[in-house]
Each structure stands twice: as structure tokens, then as C-alpha cells.
PDB file of C-alpha atoms in Angstrom:
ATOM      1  CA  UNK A  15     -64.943  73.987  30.981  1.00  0.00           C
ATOM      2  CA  UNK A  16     -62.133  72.620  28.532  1.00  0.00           C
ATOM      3  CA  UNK A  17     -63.752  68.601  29.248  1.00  0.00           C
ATOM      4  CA  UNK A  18     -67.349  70.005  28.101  1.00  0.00           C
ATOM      5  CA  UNK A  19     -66.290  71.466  25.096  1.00  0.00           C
ATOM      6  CA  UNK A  20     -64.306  68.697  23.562  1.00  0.00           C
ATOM      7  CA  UNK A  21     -67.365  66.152  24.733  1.00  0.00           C
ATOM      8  CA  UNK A  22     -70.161  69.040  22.220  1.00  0.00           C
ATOM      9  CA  UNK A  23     -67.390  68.835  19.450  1.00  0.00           C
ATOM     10  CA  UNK A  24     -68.519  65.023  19.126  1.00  0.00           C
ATOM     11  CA  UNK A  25     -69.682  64.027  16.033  1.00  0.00           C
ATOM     12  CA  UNK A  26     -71.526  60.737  14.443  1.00  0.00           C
ATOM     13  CA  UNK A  27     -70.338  58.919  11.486  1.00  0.00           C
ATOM     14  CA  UNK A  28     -72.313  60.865   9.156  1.00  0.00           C
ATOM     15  CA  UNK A  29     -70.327  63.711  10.376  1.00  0.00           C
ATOM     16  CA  UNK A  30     -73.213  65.546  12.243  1.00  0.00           C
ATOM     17  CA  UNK A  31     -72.343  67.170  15.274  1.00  0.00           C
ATOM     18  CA  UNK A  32     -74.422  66.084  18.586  1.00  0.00           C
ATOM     19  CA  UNK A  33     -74.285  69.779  20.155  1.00  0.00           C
ATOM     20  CA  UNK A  34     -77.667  70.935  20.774  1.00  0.00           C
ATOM     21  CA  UNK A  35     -79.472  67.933  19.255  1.00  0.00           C
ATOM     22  CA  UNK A  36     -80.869  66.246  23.391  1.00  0.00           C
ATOM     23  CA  UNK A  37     -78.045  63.768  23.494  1.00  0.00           C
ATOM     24  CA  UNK A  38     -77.011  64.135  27.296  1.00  0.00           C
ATOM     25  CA  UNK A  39     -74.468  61.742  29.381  1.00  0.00           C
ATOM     26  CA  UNK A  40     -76.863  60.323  32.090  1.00  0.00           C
ATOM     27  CA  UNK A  41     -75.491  60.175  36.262  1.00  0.00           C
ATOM     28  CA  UNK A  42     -74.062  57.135  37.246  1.00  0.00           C
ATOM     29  CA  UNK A  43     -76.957  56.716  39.661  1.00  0.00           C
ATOM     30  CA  UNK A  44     -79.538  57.394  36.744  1.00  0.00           C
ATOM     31  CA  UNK A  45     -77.713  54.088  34.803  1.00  0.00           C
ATOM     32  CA  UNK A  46     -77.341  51.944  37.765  1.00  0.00           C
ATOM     33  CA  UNK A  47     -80.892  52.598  38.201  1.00  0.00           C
ATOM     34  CA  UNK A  48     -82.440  52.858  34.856  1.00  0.00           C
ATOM     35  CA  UNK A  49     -80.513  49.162  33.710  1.00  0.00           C
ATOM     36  CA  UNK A  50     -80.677  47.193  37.295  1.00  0.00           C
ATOM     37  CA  UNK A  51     -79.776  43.594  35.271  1.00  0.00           C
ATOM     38  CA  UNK A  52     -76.294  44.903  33.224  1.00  0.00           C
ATOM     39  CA  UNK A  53     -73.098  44.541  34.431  1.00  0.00           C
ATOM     40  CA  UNK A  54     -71.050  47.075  34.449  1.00  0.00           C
ATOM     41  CA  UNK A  55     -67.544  48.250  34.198  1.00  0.00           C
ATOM     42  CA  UNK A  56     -67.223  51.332  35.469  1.00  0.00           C
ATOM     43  CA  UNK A  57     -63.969  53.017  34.948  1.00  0.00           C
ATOM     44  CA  UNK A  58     -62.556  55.883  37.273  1.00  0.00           C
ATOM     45  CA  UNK A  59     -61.203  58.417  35.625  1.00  0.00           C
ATOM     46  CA  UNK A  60     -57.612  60.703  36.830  1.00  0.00           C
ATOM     47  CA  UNK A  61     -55.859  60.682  40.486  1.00  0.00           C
ATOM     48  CA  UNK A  62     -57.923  61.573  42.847  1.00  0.00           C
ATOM     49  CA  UNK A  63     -58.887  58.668  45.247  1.00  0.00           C
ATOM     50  CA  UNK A  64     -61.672  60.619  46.456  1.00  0.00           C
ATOM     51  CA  UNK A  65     -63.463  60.108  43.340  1.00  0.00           C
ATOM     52  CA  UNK A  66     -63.167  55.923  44.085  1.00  0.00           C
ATOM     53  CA  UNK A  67     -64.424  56.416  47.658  1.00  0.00           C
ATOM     54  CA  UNK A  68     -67.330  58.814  46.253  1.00  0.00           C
ATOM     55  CA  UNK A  69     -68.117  56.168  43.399  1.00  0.00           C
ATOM     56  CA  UNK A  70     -68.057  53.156  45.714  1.00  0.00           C
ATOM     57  CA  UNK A  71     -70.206  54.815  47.755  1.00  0.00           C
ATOM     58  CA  UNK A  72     -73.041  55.719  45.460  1.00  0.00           C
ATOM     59  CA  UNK A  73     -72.675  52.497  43.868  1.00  0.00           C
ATOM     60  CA  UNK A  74     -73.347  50.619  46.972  1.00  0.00           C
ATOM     61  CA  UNK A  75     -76.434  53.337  47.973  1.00  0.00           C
ATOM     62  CA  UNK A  76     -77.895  51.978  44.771  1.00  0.00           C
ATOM     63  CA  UNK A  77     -77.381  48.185  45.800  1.00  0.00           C
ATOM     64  CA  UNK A  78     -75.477  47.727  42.567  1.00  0.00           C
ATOM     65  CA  UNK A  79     -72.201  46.005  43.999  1.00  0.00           C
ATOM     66  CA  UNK A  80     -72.740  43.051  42.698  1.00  0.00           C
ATOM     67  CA  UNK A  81     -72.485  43.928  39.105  1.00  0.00           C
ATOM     68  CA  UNK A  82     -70.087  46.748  38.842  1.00  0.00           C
ATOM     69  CA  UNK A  83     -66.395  46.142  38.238  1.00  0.00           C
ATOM     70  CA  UNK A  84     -64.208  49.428  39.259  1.00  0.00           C
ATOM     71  CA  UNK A  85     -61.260  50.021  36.759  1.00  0.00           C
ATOM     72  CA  UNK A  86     -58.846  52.704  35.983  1.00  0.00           C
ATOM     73  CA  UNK A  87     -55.450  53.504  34.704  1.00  0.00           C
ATOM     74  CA  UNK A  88     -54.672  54.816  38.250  1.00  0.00           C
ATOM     75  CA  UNK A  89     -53.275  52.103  40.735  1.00  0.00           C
ATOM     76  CA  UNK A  90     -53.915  54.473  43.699  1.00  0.00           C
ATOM     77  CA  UNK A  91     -57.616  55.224  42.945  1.00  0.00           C
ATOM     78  CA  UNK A  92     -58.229  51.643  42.126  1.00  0.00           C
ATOM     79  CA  UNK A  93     -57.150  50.596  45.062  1.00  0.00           C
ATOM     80  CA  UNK A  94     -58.842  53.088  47.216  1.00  0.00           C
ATOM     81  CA  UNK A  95     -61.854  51.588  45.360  1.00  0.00           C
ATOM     82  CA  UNK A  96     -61.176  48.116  46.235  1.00  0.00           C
ATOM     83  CA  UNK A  97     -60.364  49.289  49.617  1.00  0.00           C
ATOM     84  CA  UNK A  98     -63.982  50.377  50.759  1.00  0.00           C
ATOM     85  CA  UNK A  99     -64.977  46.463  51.675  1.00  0.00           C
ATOM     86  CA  UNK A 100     -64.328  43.065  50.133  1.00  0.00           C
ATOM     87  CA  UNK A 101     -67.921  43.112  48.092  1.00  0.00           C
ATOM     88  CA  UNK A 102     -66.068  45.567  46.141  1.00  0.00           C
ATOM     89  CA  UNK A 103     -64.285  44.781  42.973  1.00  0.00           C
TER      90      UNK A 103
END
């Protein structure tokens, strides 16, 4: 996958590449549940409006509404978001 090798290619300011050294990107649901007192904005990424309804709905399974802001670049996936009830914005 073209996405996953650009995101091992990171490196830190030293220079030292983060491939192979434990850093991981965490689930959505793993954050939501792991800091239950941040807000967050949480923004969707490409076209799809699938990926807003699926994202709305795990963010509502984890009873996080109330802190998570949807954004994106996309009009059409935002607004599918924002479509899925009024407690979401």
C-alpha cells in the first residue's frame, strides 16, 4: 500500500526514521476511548461519504458526540457527516 509506505518514510527532527522503532497510529475508537475529556477535531479524509456515515457512527457508539468536530476538504462527505442527526457537528 502506496499510503503505508509514505507514513514508515516519516522521520523526526533529528532525522531518524520511525520505521520499525513501536510508533503505531492508534483507531479512532482506541483515542476516543483512551482521552474521554479532549476535544477533538476529527478530519475526514477523500470522497467517499461512506467514510462520514462510518465515522459518525463509531463516534456516537463511543458516546463521544459531544466533543468531536467533523471536518474535511470534501463538502459532500462533510455534509453526509452532519447529516446523520443534529448532535452532530
Amino acid at each position: 500500500n502506496a499510503a503505508v509506505d509514505r507514513l514508515q518514510a516519516f522521520r523526526d527532527l533529528s532525522g531518524k526514521a520511525w520505521r520499525d522503532e513501536g510508533c503505531r497510529i492508534p483507531r479512532l475508537a482506541t483515542v476516543l476511548s483512551r482521552y474521554p475529556d479532549v476535544p477533538i477535531i476529527l478530519e475526514l479524509k477523500g470522497d467517499d461519504p461512506e467514510l462520514a456515515r462510518r465515522a459518525v457512527a463509531l463516534v456516537r457508539a463511543a458516546g463521544a458526540l459531544r466533543r468531536v468536530c467533523f471536518a474535511g476538504f470534501d463538502d459532500g462527505v462533510v455534509r453526509t457527516a452532519r447529516a446523520q442527526g443534529a448532535d452532530v457537528v
